[in-house]
Amino acid sequence: MGDVQRQRPYVPARTLDTEFPLIDSDPHFRRVLRYARREDYAVAAATAAAGPSLMLVWERFAPSYVGKGGFAPIMRLAGVIGITAGFLQFYNRSIFRFYGLSENQREREMDMREMVDKVKRNEPLYGKSTLSPYMQGVASRNSRYAGVWLHIIPWFNFVNHEQHGVDTAKYYQQAERELEAERTKAL
């Protein structure tokens, strides 16, 4: 019998039919945060402030009469819930651009620049991982398009892997064009 190594099947990323191009079907948590726009921060701040603000308005128009120390814990809870909701809204707006569910021209340019620079430096496109290829696949399958269900269960990708649902050849081709242009310019 000897050593028989089973090849595990590769499960390709499913692509969604969206109006804008897919950048990444499973972006790393830090990458989603880095690519956020200013308006994402503004929406997150407004969402975070909405909960405590509503509690103050309700207390003003319909007092709870809970006594001296009763309102502070309610405001703290409303603050925590508001901050959590603000962060999830912020993350959702940013990750939807990766999926192509909303306008993503700026993010596509940032993605191309980041990946081409990595190709030029001869670095792995999506970072180094200490996990086996199988475990990287498991992590990818568990968090792929997880941002769509973020309002049900917050699930983030913290694993570097190579399964992102995009053809990486475009990064290498662009790097070749840029390197050729640099060589031609230098002559």
CSV table of C-alpha atoms in Angstrom, one decimal:
chain,number,residue,atom,x,y,z
A,1,MET,CA,0.0,0.0,0.0
A,2,GLY,CA,2.8,2.5,0.8
A,3,ASP,CA,2.3,6.2,1.1
A,4,VAL,CA,-0.8,7.2,-0.9
A,5,GLN,CA,-1.2,10.9,-0.8
A,6,ARG,CA,-4.8,12.0,-1.5
A,7,GLN,CA,-5.2,15.2,-3.5
A,8,ARG,CA,-7.9,17.3,-2.0
A,9,PRO,CA,-10.2,19.0,-4.5
A,10,TYR,CA,-9.8,22.7,-5.1
A,11,VAL,CA,-13.1,24.6,-4.6
A,12,PRO,CA,-13.0,27.7,-6.8
A,13,ALA,CA,-14.5,30.9,-5.6
A,14,ARG,CA,-18.0,31.5,-6.9
A,15,THR,CA,-18.3,34.8,-8.7
A,16,LEU,CA,-21.3,37.0,-8.3
A,17,ASP,CA,-22.9,38.8,-11.2
A,18,THR,CA,-22.4,42.4,-10.2
A,19,GLU,CA,-22.4,45.8,-11.8
A,20,PHE,CA,-18.8,46.5,-10.9
A,21,PRO,CA,-15.7,44.2,-11.2
A,22,LEU,CA,-14.7,41.9,-8.4
A,23,ILE,CA,-11.5,42.9,-6.6
A,24,ASP,CA,-11.3,40.1,-4.0
A,25,SER,CA,-13.9,37.6,-2.8
A,26,ASP,CA,-12.1,37.1,0.5
A,27,PRO,CA,-10.1,40.2,1.5
A,28,HIS,CA,-8.0,40.2,4.6
A,29,PHE,CA,-9.4,42.1,7.6
A,30,ARG,CA,-6.6,44.7,7.5
A,31,ARG,CA,-6.9,45.2,3.8
A,32,VAL,CA,-10.6,46.0,4.1
A,33,LEU,CA,-9.8,48.6,6.8
A,34,ARG,CA,-7.0,50.1,4.7
A,35,TYR,CA,-9.2,50.6,1.6
A,36,ALA,CA,-12.0,52.3,3.5
A,37,ARG,CA,-13.1,55.8,2.3
A,38,ARG,CA,-13.6,59.0,4.3
A,39,GLU,CA,-17.4,58.7,3.8
A,40,ASP,CA,-17.2,55.2,5.4
A,41,TYR,CA,-15.8,56.8,8.5
A,42,ALA,CA,-18.5,59.5,8.5
A,43,VAL,CA,-21.3,56.9,8.1
A,44,ALA,CA,-19.7,54.8,10.9
A,45,ALA,CA,-19.6,57.8,13.2
A,46,ALA,CA,-23.2,58.7,12.5
A,47,THR,CA,-24.3,55.1,13.0
A,48,ALA,CA,-22.4,54.9,16.3
A,49,ALA,CA,-23.8,58.1,17.6
A,50,ALA,CA,-27.4,57.2,16.6
A,51,GLY,CA,-28.0,54.8,19.5
A,52,PRO,CA,-27.0,57.0,22.4
A,53,SER,CA,-28.6,60.0,20.7
A,54,LEU,CA,-31.9,58.3,20.4
A,55,MET,CA,-31.7,57.2,24.0
A,56,LEU,CA,-31.2,60.9,25.0
A,57,VAL,CA,-34.1,62.0,22.9
A,58,TRP,CA,-36.4,59.3,24.3
A,59,GLU,CA,-35.3,60.2,27.8
A,60,ARG,CA,-36.2,63.8,27.1
A,61,PHE,CA,-39.7,63.1,25.7
A,62,ALA,CA,-40.6,60.1,27.7
A,63,PRO,CA,-38.5,60.1,31.0
A,64,SER,CA,-37.8,56.7,32.5
A,65,TYR,CA,-37.6,58.0,36.1
A,66,VAL,CA,-35.0,55.3,36.9
A,67,GLY,CA,-33.3,57.4,39.5
A,68,LYS,CA,-29.8,58.9,39.9
A,69,GLY,CA,-27.7,55.9,38.8
A,70,GLY,CA,-30.1,54.2,36.4
A,71,PHE,CA,-29.6,56.1,33.2
A,72,ALA,CA,-25.7,55.8,33.0
A,73,PRO,CA,-25.7,52.0,32.4
A,74,ILE,CA,-28.3,52.3,29.7
A,75,MET,CA,-26.2,55.0,28.0
A,76,ARG,CA,-23.1,52.8,28.2
A,77,LEU,CA,-25.0,49.9,26.7
A,78,ALA,CA,-26.4,52.1,24.0
A,79,GLY,CA,-22.8,53.4,23.3
A,80,VAL,CA,-21.4,49.9,23.0
A,81,ILE,CA,-24.2,48.8,20.7
A,82,GLY,CA,-23.8,52.0,18.7
A,83,ILE,CA,-20.0,51.6,18.3
A,84,THR,CA,-20.4,47.9,17.3
A,85,ALA,CA,-23.1,48.9,14.7
A,86,GLY,CA,-20.9,51.7,13.5
A,87,PHE,CA,-17.9,49.4,13.0
A,88,LEU,CA,-20.0,46.8,11.2
A,89,GLN,CA,-21.5,49.4,8.9
A,90,PHE,CA,-18.0,50.8,8.2
A,91,TYR,CA,-16.7,47.3,7.4
A,92,ASN,CA,-19.7,46.4,5.3
A,93,ARG,CA,-19.4,49.5,3.1
A,94,SER,CA,-15.7,48.8,2.5
A,95,ILE,CA,-16.0,45.1,1.8
A,96,PHE,CA,-18.9,45.5,-0.6
A,97,ARG,CA,-16.6,47.4,-2.9
A,98,PHE,CA,-14.2,44.5,-2.9
A,99,TYR,CA,-17.1,42.2,-4.0
A,100,GLY,CA,-18.1,44.7,-6.7
A,101,LEU,CA,-21.5,45.3,-5.1
A,102,SER,CA,-20.9,49.1,-5.1
A,103,GLU,CA,-18.7,51.5,-7.1
A,104,ASN,CA,-15.1,50.6,-6.6
A,105,GLN,CA,-12.9,52.5,-9.1
A,106,ARG,CA,-10.7,53.9,-6.4
A,107,GLU,CA,-10.2,50.5,-4.8
A,108,ARG,CA,-9.4,48.8,-8.1
A,109,GLU,CA,-6.6,51.4,-8.7
A,110,MET,CA,-5.3,50.9,-5.1
A,111,ASP,CA,-5.5,47.1,-5.5
A,112,MET,CA,-3.6,47.2,-8.8
A,113,ARG,CA,-0.9,49.5,-7.4
A,114,GLU,CA,-0.5,47.4,-4.2
A,115,MET,CA,-0.3,44.1,-6.1
A,116,VAL,CA,2.0,45.4,-8.9
A,117,ASP,CA,4.4,46.8,-6.2
A,118,LYS,CA,4.4,43.4,-4.5
A,119,VAL,CA,5.2,41.7,-7.8
A,120,LYS,CA,8.1,44.1,-8.4
A,121,ARG,CA,9.5,43.3,-5.0
A,122,ASN,CA,9.0,39.6,-5.6
A,123,GLU,CA,6.7,39.2,-2.6
A,124,PRO,CA,3.7,36.9,-2.3
A,125,LEU,CA,0.6,38.8,-3.5
A,126,TYR,CA,-1.6,38.0,-0.5
A,127,GLY,CA,1.0,37.7,2.2
A,128,LYS,CA,2.8,34.7,3.8
A,129,SER,CA,0.9,32.1,5.7
A,130,THR,CA,2.1,29.5,8.2
A,131,LEU,CA,-1.0,27.3,7.5
A,132,SER,CA,-0.9,24.3,5.3
A,133,PRO,CA,-2.6,24.7,1.8
A,134,TYR,CA,-5.5,22.6,3.0
A,135,MET,CA,-6.1,24.8,6.1
A,136,GLN,CA,-5.8,27.9,3.9
A,137,GLY,CA,-8.5,26.5,1.7
A,138,VAL,CA,-10.7,25.8,4.7
A,139,ALA,CA,-10.2,29.3,6.0
A,140,SER,CA,-11.0,30.7,2.5
A,141,ARG,CA,-14.2,28.7,2.1
A,142,ASN,CA,-15.4,29.7,5.6
A,143,SER,CA,-14.9,33.4,5.0
A,144,ARG,CA,-15.5,33.9,1.3
A,145,TYR,CA,-18.2,36.5,0.7
A,146,ALA,CA,-18.8,36.5,4.5
A,147,GLY,CA,-19.3,40.3,4.4
A,148,VAL,CA,-22.7,39.7,2.7
A,149,TRP,CA,-23.9,38.1,5.9
A,150,LEU,CA,-22.1,40.4,8.3
A,151,HIS,CA,-25.4,41.6,9.8
A,152,ILE,CA,-26.2,38.0,10.7
A,153,ILE,CA,-22.9,36.8,12.0
A,154,PRO,CA,-19.7,38.9,12.0
A,155,TRP,CA,-17.1,36.8,10.3
A,156,PHE,CA,-13.7,38.2,9.2
A,157,ASN,CA,-10.8,36.8,7.2
A,158,PHE,CA,-7.6,36.9,9.3
A,159,VAL,CA,-5.7,34.3,7.2
A,160,ASN,CA,-3.3,35.0,4.3
A,161,HIS,CA,-4.1,32.6,1.4
A,162,GLU,CA,-4.1,32.5,-2.4
A,163,GLN,CA,-7.8,31.8,-3.0
A,164,HIS,CA,-9.3,35.2,-3.8
A,165,GLY,CA,-11.5,34.5,-6.8
A,166,VAL,CA,-9.5,36.8,-9.2
A,167,ASP,CA,-7.0,36.1,-12.0
A,168,THR,CA,-3.7,37.3,-10.7
A,169,ALA,CA,-2.1,37.4,-14.1
A,170,LYS,CA,-3.3,41.0,-14.6
A,171,TYR,CA,-0.9,42.1,-11.8
A,172,TYR,CA,2.1,40.3,-13.4
A,173,GLN,CA,1.3,41.7,-16.8
A,174,GLN,CA,1.0,45.2,-15.5
A,175,ALA,CA,4.3,44.8,-13.6
A,176,GLU,CA,6.0,43.7,-16.8
A,177,ARG,CA,4.6,46.7,-18.7
A,178,GLU,CA,5.8,49.0,-16.0
A,179,LEU,CA,9.3,47.4,-15.7
A,180,GLU,CA,9.6,47.6,-19.5
A,181,ALA,CA,8.6,51.3,-19.5
A,182,GLU,CA,11.2,51.9,-16.8
A,183,ARG,CA,13.9,50.2,-18.8
A,184,THR,CA,12.9,52.1,-22.0
A,185,LYS,CA,12.9,55.4,-20.1
A,186,ALA,CA,16.3,54.7,-18.6
A,187,LEU,CA,17.9,54.2,-22.0
